[in-house]
PDB file of C-alpha atoms in Angstrom:
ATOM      1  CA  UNK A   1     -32.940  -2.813  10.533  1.00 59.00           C
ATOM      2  CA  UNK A   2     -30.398  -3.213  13.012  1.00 91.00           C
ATOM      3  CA  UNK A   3     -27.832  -0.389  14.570  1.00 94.00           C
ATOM      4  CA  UNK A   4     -25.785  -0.042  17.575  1.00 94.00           C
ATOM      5  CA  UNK A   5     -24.163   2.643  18.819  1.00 95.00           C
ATOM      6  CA  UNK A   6     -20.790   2.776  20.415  1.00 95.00           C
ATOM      7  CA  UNK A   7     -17.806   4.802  21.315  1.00 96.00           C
ATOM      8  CA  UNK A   8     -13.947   3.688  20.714  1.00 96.00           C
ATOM      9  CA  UNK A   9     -10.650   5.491  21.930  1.00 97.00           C
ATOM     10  CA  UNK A  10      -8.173   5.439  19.392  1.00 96.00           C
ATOM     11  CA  UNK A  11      -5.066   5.056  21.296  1.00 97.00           C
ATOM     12  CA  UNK A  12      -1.037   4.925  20.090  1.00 97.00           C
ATOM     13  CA  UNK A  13      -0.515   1.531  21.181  1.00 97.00           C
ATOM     14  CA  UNK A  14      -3.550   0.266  19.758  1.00 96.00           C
ATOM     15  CA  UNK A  15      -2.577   2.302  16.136  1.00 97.00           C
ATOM     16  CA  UNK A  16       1.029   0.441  16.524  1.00 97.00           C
ATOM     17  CA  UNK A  17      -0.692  -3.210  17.221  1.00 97.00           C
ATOM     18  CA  UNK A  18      -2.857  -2.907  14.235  1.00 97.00           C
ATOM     19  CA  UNK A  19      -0.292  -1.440  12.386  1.00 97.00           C
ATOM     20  CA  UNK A  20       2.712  -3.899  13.333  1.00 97.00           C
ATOM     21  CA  UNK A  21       0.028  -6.967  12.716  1.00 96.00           C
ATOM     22  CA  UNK A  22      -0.685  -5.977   8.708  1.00 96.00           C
ATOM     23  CA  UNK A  23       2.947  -4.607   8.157  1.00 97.00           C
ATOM     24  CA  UNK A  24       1.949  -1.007   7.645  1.00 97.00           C
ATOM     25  CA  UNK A  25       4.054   2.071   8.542  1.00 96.00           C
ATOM     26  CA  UNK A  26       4.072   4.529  10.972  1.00 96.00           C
ATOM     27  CA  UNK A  27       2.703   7.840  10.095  1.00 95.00           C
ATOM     28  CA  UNK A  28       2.469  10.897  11.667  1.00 96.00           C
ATOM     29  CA  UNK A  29       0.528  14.389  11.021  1.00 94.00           C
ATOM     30  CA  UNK A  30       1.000  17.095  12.774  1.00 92.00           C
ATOM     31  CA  UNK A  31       3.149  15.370  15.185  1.00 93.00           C
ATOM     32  CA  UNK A  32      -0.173  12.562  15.667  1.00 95.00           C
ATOM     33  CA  UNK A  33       0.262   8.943  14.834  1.00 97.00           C
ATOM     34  CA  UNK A  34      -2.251   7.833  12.383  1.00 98.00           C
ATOM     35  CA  UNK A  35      -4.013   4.800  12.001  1.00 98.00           C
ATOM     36  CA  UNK A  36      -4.274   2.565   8.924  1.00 97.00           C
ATOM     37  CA  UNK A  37      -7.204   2.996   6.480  1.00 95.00           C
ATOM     38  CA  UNK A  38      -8.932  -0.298   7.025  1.00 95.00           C
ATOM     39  CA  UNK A  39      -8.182  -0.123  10.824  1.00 96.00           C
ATOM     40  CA  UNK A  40     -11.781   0.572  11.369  1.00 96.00           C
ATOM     41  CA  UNK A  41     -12.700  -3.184  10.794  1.00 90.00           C
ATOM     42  CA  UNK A  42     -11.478  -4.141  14.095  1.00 90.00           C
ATOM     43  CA  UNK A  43     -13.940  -1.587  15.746  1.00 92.00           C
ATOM     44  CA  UNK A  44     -16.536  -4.071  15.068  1.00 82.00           C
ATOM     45  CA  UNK A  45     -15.169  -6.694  17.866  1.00 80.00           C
ATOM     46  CA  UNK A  46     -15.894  -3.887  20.286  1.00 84.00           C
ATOM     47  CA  UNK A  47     -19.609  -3.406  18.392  1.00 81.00           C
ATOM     48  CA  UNK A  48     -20.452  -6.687  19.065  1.00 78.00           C
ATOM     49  CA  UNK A  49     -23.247  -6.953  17.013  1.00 86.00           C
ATOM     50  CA  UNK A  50     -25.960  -9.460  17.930  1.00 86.00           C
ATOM     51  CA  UNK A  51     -27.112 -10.110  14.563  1.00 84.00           C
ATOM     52  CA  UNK A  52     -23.255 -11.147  13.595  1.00 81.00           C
ATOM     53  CA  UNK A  53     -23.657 -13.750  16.556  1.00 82.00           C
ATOM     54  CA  UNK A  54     -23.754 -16.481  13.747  1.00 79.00           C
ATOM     55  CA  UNK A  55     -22.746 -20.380  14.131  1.00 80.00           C
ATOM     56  CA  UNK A  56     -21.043 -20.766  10.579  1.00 80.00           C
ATOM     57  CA  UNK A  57     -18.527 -18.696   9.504  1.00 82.00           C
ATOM     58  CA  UNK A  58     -18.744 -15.086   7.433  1.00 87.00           C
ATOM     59  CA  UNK A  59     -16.849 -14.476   4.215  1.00 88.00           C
ATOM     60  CA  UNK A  60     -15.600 -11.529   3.800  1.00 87.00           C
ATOM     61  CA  UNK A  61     -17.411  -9.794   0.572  1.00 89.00           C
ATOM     62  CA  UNK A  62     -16.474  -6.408  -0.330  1.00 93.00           C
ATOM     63  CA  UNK A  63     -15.746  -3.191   1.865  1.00 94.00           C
ATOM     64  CA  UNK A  64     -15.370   0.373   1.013  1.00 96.00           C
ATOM     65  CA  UNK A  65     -13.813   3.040   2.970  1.00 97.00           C
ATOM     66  CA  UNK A  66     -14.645   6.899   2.494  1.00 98.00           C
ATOM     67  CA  UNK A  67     -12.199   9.256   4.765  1.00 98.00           C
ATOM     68  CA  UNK A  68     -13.615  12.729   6.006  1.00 98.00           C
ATOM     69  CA  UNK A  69     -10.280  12.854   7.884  1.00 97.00           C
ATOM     70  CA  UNK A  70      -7.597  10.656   9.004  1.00 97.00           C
ATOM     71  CA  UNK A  71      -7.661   8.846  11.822  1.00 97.00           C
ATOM     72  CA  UNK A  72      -5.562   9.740  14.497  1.00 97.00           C
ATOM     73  CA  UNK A  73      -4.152   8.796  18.060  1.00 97.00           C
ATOM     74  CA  UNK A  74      -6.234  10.167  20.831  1.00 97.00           C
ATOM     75  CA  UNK A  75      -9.547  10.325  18.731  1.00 97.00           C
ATOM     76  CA  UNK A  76     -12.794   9.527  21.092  1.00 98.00           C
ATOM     77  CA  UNK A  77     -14.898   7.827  18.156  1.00 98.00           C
ATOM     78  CA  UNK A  78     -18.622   8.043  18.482  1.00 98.00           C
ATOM     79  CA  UNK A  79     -19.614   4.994  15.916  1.00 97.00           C
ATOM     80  CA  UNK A  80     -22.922   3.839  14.431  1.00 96.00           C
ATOM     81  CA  UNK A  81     -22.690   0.148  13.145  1.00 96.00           C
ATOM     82  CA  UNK A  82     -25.760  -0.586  10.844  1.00 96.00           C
ATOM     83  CA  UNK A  83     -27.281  -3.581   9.207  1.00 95.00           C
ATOM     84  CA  UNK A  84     -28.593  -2.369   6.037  1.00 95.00           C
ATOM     85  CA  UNK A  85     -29.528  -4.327   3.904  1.00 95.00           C
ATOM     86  CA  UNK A  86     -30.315  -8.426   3.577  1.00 93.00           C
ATOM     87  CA  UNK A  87     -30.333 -10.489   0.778  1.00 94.00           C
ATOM     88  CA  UNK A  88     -29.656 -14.116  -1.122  1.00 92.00           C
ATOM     89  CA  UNK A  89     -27.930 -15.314  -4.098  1.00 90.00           C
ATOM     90  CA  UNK A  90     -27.970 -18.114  -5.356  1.00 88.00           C
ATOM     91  CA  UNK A  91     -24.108 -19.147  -5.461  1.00 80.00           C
ATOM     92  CA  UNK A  92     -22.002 -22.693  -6.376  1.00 80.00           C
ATOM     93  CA  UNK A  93     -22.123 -24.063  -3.579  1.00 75.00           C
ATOM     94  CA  UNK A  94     -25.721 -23.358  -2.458  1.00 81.00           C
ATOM     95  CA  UNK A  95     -27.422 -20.292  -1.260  1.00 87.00           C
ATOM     96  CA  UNK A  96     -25.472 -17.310  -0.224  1.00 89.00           C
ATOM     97  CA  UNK A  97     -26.996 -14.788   2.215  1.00 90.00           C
ATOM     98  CA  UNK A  98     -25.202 -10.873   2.321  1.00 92.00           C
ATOM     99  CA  UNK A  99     -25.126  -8.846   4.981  1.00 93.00           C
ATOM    100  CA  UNK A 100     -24.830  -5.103   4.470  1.00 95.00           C
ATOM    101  CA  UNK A 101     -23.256  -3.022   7.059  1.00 95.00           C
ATOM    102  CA  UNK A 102     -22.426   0.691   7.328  1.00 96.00           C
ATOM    103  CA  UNK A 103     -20.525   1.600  10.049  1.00 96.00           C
ATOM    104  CA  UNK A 104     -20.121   5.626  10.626  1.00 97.00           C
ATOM    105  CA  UNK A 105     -17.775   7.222  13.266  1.00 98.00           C
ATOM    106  CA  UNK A 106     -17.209  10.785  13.749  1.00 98.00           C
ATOM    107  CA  UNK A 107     -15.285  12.763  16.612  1.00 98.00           C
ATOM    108  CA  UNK A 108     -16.010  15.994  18.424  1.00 97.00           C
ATOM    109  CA  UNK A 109     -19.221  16.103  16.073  1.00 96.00           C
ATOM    110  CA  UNK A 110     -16.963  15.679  12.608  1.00 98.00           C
ATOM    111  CA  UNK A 111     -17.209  12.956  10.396  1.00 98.00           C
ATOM    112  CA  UNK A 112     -13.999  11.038  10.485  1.00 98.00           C
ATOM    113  CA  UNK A 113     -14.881   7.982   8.315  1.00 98.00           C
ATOM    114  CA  UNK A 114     -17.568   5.639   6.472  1.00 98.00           C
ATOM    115  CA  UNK A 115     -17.053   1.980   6.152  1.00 97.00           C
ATOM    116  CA  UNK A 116     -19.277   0.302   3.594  1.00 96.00           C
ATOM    117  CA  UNK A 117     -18.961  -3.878   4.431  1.00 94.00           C
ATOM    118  CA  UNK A 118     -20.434  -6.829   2.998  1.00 95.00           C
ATOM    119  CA  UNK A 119     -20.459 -10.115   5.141  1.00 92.00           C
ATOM    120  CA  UNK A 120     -21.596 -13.225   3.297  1.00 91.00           C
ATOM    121  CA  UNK A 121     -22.334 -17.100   5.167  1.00 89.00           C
ATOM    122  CA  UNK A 122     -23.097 -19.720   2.589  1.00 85.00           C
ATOM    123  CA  UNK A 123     -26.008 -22.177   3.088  1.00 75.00           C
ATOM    124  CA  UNK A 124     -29.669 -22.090   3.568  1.00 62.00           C
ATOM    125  CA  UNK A 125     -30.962 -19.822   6.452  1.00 55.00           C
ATOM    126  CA  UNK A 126     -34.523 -21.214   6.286  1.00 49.00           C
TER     127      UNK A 126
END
């Protein structure tokens, strides 16, 4: 299907923004400040994915994270954003189409995190 590839820095400021906006504390390891879990979504604005270039709006579905390590200030991600899987329901109020996503990002060659997403857009895509 479809996949991009692309490569965030995961900088302090950018940890505190996220951080200050969802009205999560500041943690440190090891003297690093670490990111929140579900920090990650906001990689995808810098993914832009074509296929997610969409008129009507996406519903947020379900999403899954699965931490190798933590993320941490300073990280150089290398991600992999992934459409994998397509598929409609029929729902209240009218079809329902769900978009699949994986998105993979690893540092230095070691997996850092997985992020399992589903997007939905209701209506018919025909």
């Amino acid at each position: 299907m479809n996949s991009i590839r692309f490569q965030v820095h995961l900088s302090e400021d950018s940890i505190i923004q996220y951080a200050t906006r969802i009205e999560a504390p500041l943690q440190r390891i090891g003297g690093a400040l670490i990111a929140p879990s579900t920090m990650p979504i906001t990689f995808w604005k810098i993914a832009d994915a074509p296929w997610l270039d969409m008129p009507e709006p996406l519903i947020h579905g379900k999403q899954q994270f699965h931490y190798g390590a933590p993320l941490t200030a300073g990280m150089d991600l290398d991600c992999d954003l992934s459409l994998t899987k397509v598929e409609t329901k029929a729902g209240r109020q009218g079809a329902l189409t769900l978009y699949t996503h994986s998105l993979t990002c690893s540092c230095a060659g070691k997996h850092i995190v997985t992020v399992e997403t589903v997007l939905i857009s209701v209506g018919d895509k025909s």
